[in-house]
Tab-separated table of C-alpha atoms in Angstrom:
chain	number	residue	atom	x	y	z
A	1039	GLN	CA	24.014	35.715	68.080
A	1040	GLN	CA	24.656	33.952	71.378
A	1041	GLN	CA	28.367	34.752	71.397
A	1042	VAL	CA	30.160	37.116	73.697
A	1043	LYS	CA	33.410	38.318	72.150
A	1044	GLN	CA	36.181	39.197	74.582
A	1045	SER	CA	39.480	40.962	73.980
A	1046	PRO	CA	42.385	40.982	74.419
A	1047	GLN	CA	43.293	37.348	74.965
A	1048	SER	CA	46.197	38.368	77.169
A	1049	LEU	CA	47.314	41.592	78.793
A	1050	ILE	CA	50.453	42.704	80.582
A	1051	VAL	CA	50.269	45.821	82.743
A	1052	GLN	CA	52.727	47.533	85.026
A	1053	LYS	CA	51.890	47.804	88.706
A	1054	GLY	CA	49.777	50.896	89.269
A	1055	GLY	CA	48.526	50.970	85.701
A	1056	ILE	CA	45.008	50.586	84.343
A	1057	SER	CA	43.902	47.229	82.947
A	1058	ILE	CA	41.075	47.312	80.414
A	1059	ILE	CA	39.244	44.254	79.092
A	1060	ASN	CA	36.490	44.553	76.521
A	1061	CYS	CA	33.463	42.447	75.627
A	1062	ALA	CA	30.836	42.721	72.915
A	1063	TYR	CA	27.554	40.914	72.439
A	1064	GLU	CA	24.836	40.647	69.794
A	1065	ASN	CA	21.751	39.389	71.602
A	1066	THR	CA	19.778	42.399	72.808
A	1067	ALA	CA	17.814	40.145	75.166
A	1068	PHE	CA	20.829	39.904	77.463
A	1069	ASP	CA	20.177	41.929	80.590
A	1070	TYR	CA	22.834	40.901	83.050
A	1071	PHE	CA	26.586	41.154	82.543
A	1072	PRO	CA	28.886	39.682	85.196
A	1073	TRP	CA	32.648	39.481	85.298
A	1074	TYR	CA	34.347	36.462	86.830
A	1075	GLN	CA	37.918	36.266	88.128
A	1076	GLN	CA	39.862	33.021	88.100
A	1077	PHE	CA	43.174	32.399	89.854
A	1078	PRO	CA	45.376	29.468	88.810
A	1079	GLY	CA	44.109	26.189	90.228
A	1080	LYS	CA	40.804	27.705	91.289
A	1081	GLY	CA	37.327	27.984	89.892
A	1082	PRO	CA	36.023	31.322	88.616
A	1083	ALA	CA	34.404	33.627	91.171
A	1084	LEU	CA	32.051	36.558	90.665
A	1085	LEU	CA	33.945	39.848	90.706
A	1086	ILE	CA	31.394	42.475	89.700
A	1087	ALA	CA	28.223	42.632	87.604
A	1088	ILE	CA	26.045	45.218	85.882
A	1089	ARG	CA	22.565	45.512	84.483
A	1090	PRO	CA	21.893	47.615	81.352
A	1091	ASP	CA	19.850	50.242	83.194
A	1092	VAL	CA	23.109	51.873	84.343
A	1093	SER	CA	26.179	52.881	82.352
A	1094	GLU	CA	28.764	52.288	85.026
A	1095	LYS	CA	29.259	50.328	88.204
A	1096	LYS	CA	32.227	50.703	90.500
A	1097	GLU	CA	33.402	48.469	93.317
A	1098	GLY	CA	36.717	49.515	94.777
A	1099	ARG	CA	39.336	49.476	92.034
A	1100	PHE	CA	37.055	47.582	89.641
A	1101	THR	CA	34.648	49.373	87.304
A	1102	ILE	CA	32.315	48.079	84.618
A	1103	SER	CA	31.476	50.502	81.821
A	1104	PHE	CA	28.412	49.601	79.771
A	1105	ASN	CA	27.417	50.977	76.356
A	1106	LYS	CA	23.974	49.664	75.503
A	1107	SER	CA	23.771	51.209	72.030
A	1108	ALA	CA	27.116	49.723	71.022
A	1109	LYS	CA	26.365	46.433	72.789
A	1110	GLN	CA	29.703	46.574	74.529
A	1111	PHE	CA	30.913	46.476	78.106
A	1112	SER	CA	34.323	46.629	79.652
A	1113	LEU	CA	36.147	45.984	82.898
A	1114	HIS	CA	38.595	48.581	84.162
A	1115	ILE	CA	41.031	47.737	86.927
A	1116	MET	CA	42.509	50.891	88.374
A	1117	ASP	CA	45.882	50.897	90.160
A	1118	SER	CA	46.487	47.314	89.025
A	1119	GLN	CA	48.365	45.132	91.507
A	1120	PRO	CA	50.328	41.887	91.089
A	1121	GLY	CA	47.573	40.185	93.102
A	1122	ASP	CA	45.155	41.033	90.288
A	1123	SER	CA	47.044	38.662	87.992
A	1124	ALA	CA	44.381	36.163	86.972
A	1125	THR	CA	42.123	35.183	84.104
A	1126	TYR	CA	39.020	37.312	83.680
A	1127	PHE	CA	35.830	36.178	81.982
A	1128	CYS	CA	32.954	38.356	80.939
A	1129	ALA	CA	29.527	36.785	80.597
A	1130	ALA	CA	25.996	37.633	79.579
A	1131	SER	CA	22.642	36.213	80.484
A	1132	THR	CA	18.967	36.967	80.654
A	1133	ALA	CA	16.882	37.049	83.809
A	1134	SER	CA	13.970	35.499	81.967
A	1135	GLY	CA	14.316	32.082	83.520
A	1136	THR	CA	16.860	30.361	81.324
A	1137	TYR	CA	19.524	30.844	84.014
A	1138	LYS	CA	22.332	30.249	81.542
A	1139	TYR	CA	25.452	32.283	81.076
A	1140	ILE	CA	27.301	32.798	77.826
A	1141	PHE	CA	30.947	33.333	78.723
A	1142	GLY	CA	33.610	35.180	76.797
A	1143	THR	CA	36.838	33.427	75.913
A	1144	GLY	CA	38.808	34.910	78.806
A	1145	THR	CA	41.669	37.359	79.256
A	1146	ARG	CA	44.848	36.377	81.042
A	1147	LEU	CA	46.096	39.423	82.945
A	1148	LYS	CA	49.609	39.699	84.301
A	1149	VAL	CA	50.529	42.667	86.440
A	1150	LEU	CA	54.247	43.248	86.708
A	1151	ALA	CA	55.670	44.284	90.057
B	1398	ASP	CA	34.656	27.746	96.674
B	1399	ALA	CA	34.796	25.142	99.458
B	1400	ASP	CA	31.000	24.716	99.338
B	1401	VAL	CA	31.241	23.127	95.895
B	1402	THR	CA	33.546	20.148	95.753
B	1403	GLN	CA	34.691	18.097	92.795
B	1404	THR	CA	36.309	14.689	92.670
B	1405	PRO	CA	38.749	13.716	91.396
B	1406	ARG	CA	40.857	16.863	91.040
B	1407	ASN	CA	43.082	15.292	88.432
B	1408	ARG	CA	42.532	12.251	86.252
B	1409	ILE	CA	44.473	10.623	83.467
B	1410	THR	CA	42.654	8.018	81.444
B	1411	LYS	CA	42.909	6.227	78.126
B	1412	THR	CA	40.833	6.522	74.982
B	1413	GLY	CA	37.658	4.449	75.178
B	1414	LYS	CA	37.463	4.312	78.956
B	1415	ARG	CA	34.348	5.339	80.853
B	1416	ILE	CA	34.921	8.027	83.424
B	1417	MET	CA	32.756	9.831	85.940
B	1418	LEU	CA	33.391	13.224	87.468
B	1419	GLU	CA	31.508	13.988	90.645
B	1420	CYS	CA	30.249	17.231	92.111
B	1421	SER	CA	28.754	17.881	95.537
B	1422	GLN	CA	27.497	21.109	97.053
B	1423	THR	CA	26.448	22.249	100.491
B	1424	LYS	CA	24.977	25.574	99.358
B	1425	GLY	CA	21.454	24.254	99.076
B	1426	HIS	CA	21.101	25.571	95.524
B	1427	ASP	CA	18.753	23.863	93.098
B	1428	ARG	CA	20.602	24.884	89.934
B	1429	MET	CA	23.748	23.012	88.997
B	1430	TYR	CA	25.974	23.213	85.928
B	1431	TRP	CA	28.852	21.433	84.230
B	1432	TYR	CA	31.309	23.443	82.115
B	1433	ARG	CA	34.505	22.653	80.317
B	1434	GLN	CA	37.322	25.154	79.985
B	1435	ASP	CA	39.769	25.082	77.109
B	1436	PRO	CA	42.486	27.651	76.414
B	1437	GLY	CA	41.170	30.330	74.090
B	1438	LEU	CA	37.624	28.968	74.207
B	1439	GLY	CA	36.541	30.079	77.650
B	1440	LEU	CA	33.861	28.244	79.601
B	1441	ARG	CA	31.369	26.236	77.622
B	1442	LEU	CA	28.210	24.732	79.088
B	1443	ILE	CA	27.859	20.947	78.853
B	1444	TYR	CA	24.725	20.209	80.901
B	1445	TYR	CA	22.634	21.924	83.516
B	1446	SER	CA	19.945	20.913	85.978
B	1447	PHE	CA	17.337	22.894	87.881
B	1448	ASP	CA	16.279	20.006	90.090
B	1449	VAL	CA	16.561	16.237	90.330
B	1450	LYS	CA	13.990	15.670	87.592
B	1451	ASP	CA	15.139	18.455	85.294
B	1452	ILE	CA	18.219	17.876	83.118
B	1453	ASN	CA	19.059	20.014	80.107
B	1454	LYS	CA	21.700	19.899	77.401
B	1455	GLY	CA	24.097	22.778	77.027
B	1456	GLU	CA	25.966	23.865	73.940
B	1457	ILE	CA	28.456	20.968	73.870
B	1458	SER	CA	26.666	17.912	75.309
B	1459	ASP	CA	27.708	15.363	72.651
B	1460	GLY	CA	29.845	12.617	74.194
B	1461	TYR	CA	28.728	13.450	77.728
B	1462	SER	CA	25.914	12.404	80.046
B	1463	VAL	CA	24.895	13.513	83.513
B	1464	SER	CA	23.055	12.265	86.553
B	1465	ARG	CA	21.458	14.357	89.286
B	1466	GLN	CA	21.366	11.909	92.158
B	1467	ALA	CA	20.131	14.416	94.718
B	1468	GLN	CA	19.817	18.156	95.106
B	1469	ALA	CA	23.413	18.229	96.287
B	1470	LYS	CA	24.996	15.860	93.749
B	1471	PHE	CA	25.499	16.207	90.015
B	1472	SER	CA	27.779	13.808	88.131
B	1473	LEU	CA	29.237	14.072	84.647
B	1474	SER	CA	30.106	10.937	82.671
B	1475	LEU	CA	32.169	10.367	79.587
B	1476	GLU	CA	30.943	7.047	78.226
B	1477	SER	CA	33.906	6.494	75.943
B	1478	ALA	CA	36.582	9.105	76.469
B	1479	ILE	CA	38.444	10.568	73.499
B	1480	PRO	CA	41.557	12.783	73.454
B	1481	ASN	CA	39.697	15.956	72.499
B	1482	GLN	CA	37.817	15.710	75.783
B	1483	THR	CA	41.056	16.596	77.519
B	1484	ALA	CA	40.134	19.791	79.385
B	1485	LEU	CA	39.470	21.423	82.719
B	1486	TYR	CA	35.962	20.629	83.951
B	1487	PHE	CA	34.038	22.797	86.368
B	1488	CYS	CA	30.864	22.202	88.306
B	1489	ALA	CA	28.881	25.220	89.465
B	1490	THR	CA	25.720	26.026	91.383
B	1491	GLY	CA	23.479	29.003	90.750
B	1492	GLN	CA	21.097	31.091	92.792
B	1493	GLY	CA	18.987	34.228	92.620
B	1494	THR	CA	17.252	36.146	89.875
B	1495	TYR	CA	20.506	36.790	88.059
B	1496	ASN	CA	21.850	33.330	88.734
B	1497	GLU	CA	25.113	34.171	90.464
B	1498	GLN	CA	27.213	31.068	89.942
B	1499	PHE	CA	29.548	29.431	92.430
B	1500	PHE	CA	32.233	27.244	90.928
B	1501	GLY	CA	34.037	24.244	92.274
B	1502	PRO	CA	37.831	23.948	92.073
B	1503	GLY	CA	37.772	21.999	88.826
B	1504	THR	CA	38.886	18.598	87.563
B	1505	ARG	CA	41.782	18.408	85.152
B	1506	LEU	CA	41.103	15.499	82.801
B	1507	THR	CA	43.652	14.102	80.382
B	1508	VAL	CA	42.618	11.489	77.835
B	1509	LEU	CA	45.561	9.703	76.242
């Protein structure tokens, strides 16, 4: 019940296309859903995050869509660029004081020029 | 993130050796974490600490130990390294209600 399932494992998109990465969770106590971006040789860094009181959050070309009833959330990268090529991790946590994240297994995105 | 540093960045060791990975941070955060990253398995929590006197096991703590020497320092030890501990190890700090985490650059550990 603590798992966060992420798909696909890898994704290849043409420049200018839309990249979509999906995550699903079981624990309804989760109330914070961040996405982290990791470039080769670097540690992950927070990209964008959402709480379940909204269905969508947009920051520039990056959008999180959240479906509370389905217990799913997804990251959409509009107008994908070669510089977006990285590994993306979704995560889930609760703000109840445990301060632990459960991470998905990661998606390696490659954007072709 | 330059505010979270890890040493060494790369390490090759042999089965049975004791090894320590070190993490230092200048962010002033109380929460610190150790993760390992394996292809296809994502980031898995090994240990975490909320202050010098508070150490907690994560989901994969067997074979590992930690020491929180100060607010800014959190070390991970492998008492007797084995090949399946070959992985990329990350230290992170956390802050705020939703615990935004700040990761170090990682240590690539190979156990032969």
